[in-house]
């Protein structure tokens, strides 16, 4: 649609100037793509540490986050599938949820059924630190995608909303993510984790460096708006 603005920000991965050229004033400055992803400063802070530890290519910690609410209880479905996966015996699993998630108590009960060290964390304030210390993630293809990319965290993606399809399609095209279209595919994907995790990390770390907020702020200051 038409826009009347001095600066237009669209942090969708793969966006091009041609997508907006017919809908903006000719002097409008376009800030497009994941280099302009608005991440909290903590992700840039943990980036170097996170990327360095991925050289070891170990699978010691699994990170699961399907959003704060997870109305469809996808987290619970994932935990059920993990029961039949060939996972390291000493694996740590970190599940992130919001305090208002309707299935929170069910998840707390379900984790006791798995033979792993599992922590269910609520409304965490150190998300970047937890991600940086995780080796593989299972998560929704939402805004946290760019956070995981910044930290080079190889991720098995699950599309939970229609508007996430365009992001997923673009990332699949460059082999940046694994897509879980059927929950029953999780076992085969995660069993081969050590085969693909390093390659995904090398690609995703190039998508976002965590400095998008600074780039946007500098552009606004330069415009003297």
Short mmCIF file of C-alpha atoms in Angstrom, two decimals:
data_model
loop_
_atom_site.label_atom_id
_atom_site.label_comp_id
_atom_site.label_asym_id
_atom_site.label_seq_id
_atom_site.Cartn_x
_atom_site.Cartn_y
_atom_site.Cartn_z
CA UNK A 1 0.00 0.00 0.00
CA UNK A 2 1.05 3.64 -0.33
CA UNK A 3 3.18 5.22 2.39
CA UNK A 4 3.84 8.89 3.10
CA UNK A 5 7.07 8.88 5.11
CA UNK A 6 10.70 9.98 5.26
CA UNK A 7 11.99 6.57 6.38
CA UNK A 8 10.42 3.17 5.88
CA UNK A 9 11.58 0.22 7.99
CA UNK A 10 10.76 -3.37 7.04
CA UNK A 11 13.03 -5.90 8.74
CA UNK A 12 11.64 -8.86 6.77
CA UNK A 13 14.49 -10.99 5.45
CA UNK A 14 14.86 -10.70 1.68
CA UNK A 15 12.95 -7.44 1.22
CA UNK A 16 14.13 -5.38 -1.80
CA UNK A 17 13.76 -1.76 -2.86
CA UNK A 18 11.59 -2.85 -5.77
CA UNK A 19 8.99 -4.10 -3.29
CA UNK A 20 8.30 -0.51 -2.19
CA UNK A 21 9.46 1.76 -5.01
CA UNK A 22 5.94 2.31 -6.35
CA UNK A 23 4.45 3.08 -2.94
CA UNK A 24 6.72 5.69 -1.36
CA UNK A 25 7.89 9.27 -2.02
CA UNK A 26 11.02 9.37 -4.17
CA UNK A 27 13.11 10.86 -1.35
CA UNK A 28 12.06 8.22 1.20
CA UNK A 29 14.94 6.22 2.67
CA UNK A 30 14.38 2.48 2.82
CA UNK A 31 15.73 0.36 5.65
CA UNK A 32 15.06 -3.17 4.47
CA UNK A 33 15.92 -6.66 5.57
CA UNK A 34 17.37 -8.35 8.61
CA UNK A 35 20.38 -5.97 8.94
CA UNK A 36 17.79 -3.60 10.41
CA UNK A 37 16.18 -6.11 12.76
CA UNK A 38 15.35 -4.35 16.03
CA UNK A 39 17.02 -6.53 18.65
CA UNK A 40 17.72 -5.68 22.25
CA UNK A 41 21.39 -4.77 22.87
CA UNK A 42 21.93 -7.97 24.88
CA UNK A 43 22.04 -10.01 21.67
CA UNK A 44 24.94 -8.04 20.19
CA UNK A 45 26.65 -8.34 23.58
CA UNK A 46 26.45 -12.15 23.59
CA UNK A 47 27.13 -12.62 19.88
CA UNK A 48 30.93 -13.10 19.96
CA UNK A 49 30.72 -15.57 22.85
CA UNK A 50 27.92 -17.50 21.18
CA UNK A 51 29.66 -17.79 17.81
CA UNK A 52 32.97 -18.86 19.36
CA UNK A 53 31.50 -21.74 21.35
CA UNK A 54 29.85 -23.16 18.22
CA UNK A 55 33.24 -24.16 16.83
CA UNK A 56 33.10 -27.20 19.16
CA UNK A 57 29.93 -28.49 17.44
CA UNK A 58 28.55 -30.14 20.57
CA UNK A 59 24.93 -31.00 21.32
CA UNK A 60 24.64 -30.46 25.06
CA UNK A 61 21.69 -28.08 25.39
CA UNK A 62 18.38 -27.86 23.53
CA UNK A 63 16.41 -24.61 23.62
CA UNK A 64 12.62 -24.69 23.09
CA UNK A 65 10.52 -21.55 22.78
CA UNK A 66 7.21 -21.31 20.94
CA UNK A 67 6.35 -17.84 22.18
CA UNK A 68 5.09 -16.66 25.52
CA UNK A 69 1.50 -17.88 25.14
CA UNK A 70 1.73 -20.93 22.83
CA UNK A 71 -2.05 -21.19 22.64
CA UNK A 72 -1.92 -24.42 20.58
CA UNK A 73 0.42 -26.17 23.03
CA UNK A 74 3.05 -26.86 20.40
CA UNK A 75 5.58 -27.07 23.21
CA UNK A 76 3.73 -30.06 24.62
CA UNK A 77 3.65 -31.73 21.21
CA UNK A 78 7.40 -31.25 20.85
CA UNK A 79 8.06 -32.78 24.26
CA UNK A 80 5.96 -35.80 23.28
CA UNK A 81 8.03 -36.29 20.12
CA UNK A 82 11.30 -35.93 22.02
CA UNK A 83 10.44 -39.11 23.90
CA UNK A 84 11.25 -41.14 20.77
CA UNK A 85 14.26 -39.11 19.63
CA UNK A 86 17.81 -40.38 19.92
CA UNK A 87 19.17 -37.65 22.17
CA UNK A 88 22.41 -37.49 24.20
CA UNK A 89 21.85 -38.95 27.66
CA UNK A 90 23.42 -35.91 29.33
CA UNK A 91 21.35 -33.41 27.34
CA UNK A 92 19.99 -30.32 29.07
CA UNK A 93 16.68 -28.94 27.79
CA UNK A 94 15.52 -25.39 28.47
CA UNK A 95 11.87 -24.56 27.84
CA UNK A 96 10.90 -20.88 27.79
CA UNK A 97 7.29 -19.83 28.43
CA UNK A 98 5.27 -16.87 29.62
CA UNK A 99 3.48 -16.88 32.97
CA UNK A 100 0.12 -16.50 31.19
CA UNK A 101 0.62 -19.49 28.89
CA UNK A 102 -2.58 -21.59 29.22
CA UNK A 103 -0.70 -24.90 29.09
CA UNK A 104 2.08 -23.96 31.50
CA UNK A 105 1.10 -26.36 34.27
CA UNK A 106 0.67 -29.18 31.76
CA UNK A 107 4.20 -28.54 30.46
CA UNK A 108 5.63 -28.56 33.97
CA UNK A 109 4.07 -31.97 34.51
CA UNK A 110 5.08 -33.34 31.11
CA UNK A 111 8.79 -32.59 31.50
CA UNK A 112 8.96 -35.07 34.37
CA UNK A 113 8.21 -37.84 31.87
CA UNK A 114 11.45 -37.32 29.96
CA UNK A 115 14.80 -38.76 31.15
CA UNK A 116 16.69 -35.49 30.74
CA UNK A 117 17.59 -32.47 32.82
CA UNK A 118 14.80 -30.07 31.87
CA UNK A 119 14.23 -26.55 33.13
CA UNK A 120 10.99 -24.66 32.46
CA UNK A 121 11.80 -20.96 32.72
CA UNK A 122 9.11 -18.28 32.99
CA UNK A 123 9.34 -14.72 31.61
CA UNK A 124 13.13 -14.78 31.53
CA UNK A 125 15.19 -11.61 31.52
CA UNK A 126 18.36 -13.18 30.09
CA UNK A 127 17.12 -14.67 26.84
CA UNK A 128 20.32 -13.90 24.93
CA UNK A 129 22.47 -15.60 27.54
CA UNK A 130 20.32 -18.75 27.48
CA UNK A 131 20.34 -18.85 23.68
CA UNK A 132 24.09 -18.28 23.55
CA UNK A 133 24.63 -21.30 25.78
CA UNK A 134 22.28 -23.53 23.78
CA UNK A 135 23.40 -25.69 20.87
CA UNK A 136 20.14 -26.22 18.97
CA UNK A 137 16.78 -24.47 19.15
CA UNK A 138 13.25 -25.45 18.30
CA UNK A 139 11.15 -22.36 17.81
CA UNK A 140 8.50 -20.44 15.92
CA UNK A 141 9.34 -18.48 12.79
CA UNK A 142 8.57 -15.14 14.41
CA UNK A 143 10.58 -12.17 15.64
CA UNK A 144 12.87 -14.39 17.72
CA UNK A 145 14.19 -15.74 14.41
CA UNK A 146 16.52 -12.75 14.14
CA UNK A 147 17.68 -13.15 17.72
CA UNK A 148 18.68 -16.74 17.03
CA UNK A 149 20.38 -15.70 13.80
CA UNK A 150 22.41 -13.05 15.60
CA UNK A 151 23.75 -15.73 17.94
CA UNK A 152 24.27 -18.31 15.18
CA UNK A 153 21.90 -20.69 16.97
CA UNK A 154 20.90 -23.48 14.53
CA UNK A 155 17.14 -23.84 14.67
CA UNK A 156 14.38 -26.25 13.76
CA UNK A 157 11.53 -23.92 12.78
CA UNK A 158 7.81 -24.41 13.21
CA UNK A 159 5.41 -22.09 11.37
CA UNK A 160 2.64 -21.09 13.77
CA UNK A 161 1.09 -18.17 11.86
CA UNK A 162 0.27 -17.43 8.22
CA UNK A 163 2.51 -14.36 8.10
CA UNK A 164 5.55 -16.49 8.99
CA UNK A 165 5.47 -18.37 5.69
CA UNK A 166 7.34 -15.72 3.72
CA UNK A 167 10.15 -15.66 6.29
CA UNK A 168 10.42 -19.43 6.40
CA UNK A 169 10.44 -19.75 2.61
CA UNK A 170 13.26 -17.22 2.25
CA UNK A 171 15.38 -18.88 4.94
CA UNK A 172 14.84 -22.38 3.53
CA UNK A 173 16.03 -21.18 0.12
CA UNK A 174 19.46 -20.37 1.55
CA UNK A 175 19.58 -23.48 3.77
CA UNK A 176 19.57 -21.35 6.92
CA UNK A 177 17.00 -23.37 8.86
CA UNK A 178 15.32 -26.73 9.22
CA UNK A 179 11.55 -26.68 8.82
CA UNK A 180 9.38 -29.04 10.82
CA UNK A 181 6.20 -29.44 8.79
CA UNK A 182 5.08 -32.63 10.52
CA UNK A 183 5.80 -33.22 14.21
CA UNK A 184 6.71 -36.84 13.40
CA UNK A 185 9.68 -35.61 11.35
CA UNK A 186 11.38 -34.27 14.47
CA UNK A 187 13.10 -37.55 15.32
CA UNK A 188 14.82 -37.90 11.94
CA UNK A 189 15.85 -34.24 11.87
CA UNK A 190 17.24 -34.07 15.38
CA UNK A 191 18.95 -37.47 15.17
CA UNK A 192 21.20 -36.01 12.46
CA UNK A 193 21.81 -32.75 14.32
CA UNK A 194 25.59 -32.97 14.40
CA UNK A 195 25.56 -33.27 10.61
CA UNK A 196 23.77 -29.97 9.90
CA UNK A 197 24.10 -27.75 12.98
CA UNK A 198 27.47 -26.18 12.04
CA UNK A 199 26.38 -25.38 8.48
CA UNK A 200 23.19 -23.70 9.69
CA UNK A 201 25.10 -21.69 12.27
CA UNK A 202 27.56 -20.43 9.66
CA UNK A 203 24.71 -19.21 7.45
CA UNK A 204 22.40 -17.72 10.06
CA UNK A 205 25.12 -15.65 11.73
CA UNK A 206 25.45 -13.68 8.48
CA UNK A 207 21.77 -12.72 8.47
CA UNK A 208 21.75 -10.48 11.56
CA UNK A 209 24.58 -9.05 13.63
CA UNK A 210 22.38 -7.53 16.33
CA UNK A 211 23.16 -3.93 15.38
CA UNK A 212 19.96 -3.15 13.50
CA UNK A 213 18.63 -0.87 16.23
CA UNK A 214 21.77 1.26 16.06
CA UNK A 215 21.52 1.52 12.27
CA UNK A 216 17.91 2.68 12.48
CA UNK A 217 18.71 5.20 15.22
CA UNK A 218 21.65 6.62 13.25
CA UNK A 219 19.45 7.02 10.17
CA UNK A 220 16.84 8.93 12.15
CA UNK A 221 19.49 11.21 13.66
CA UNK A 222 21.03 11.87 10.25
CA UNK A 223 17.61 12.81 8.90
CA UNK A 224 17.18 15.27 11.81
CA UNK A 225 13.53 14.30 12.14
#
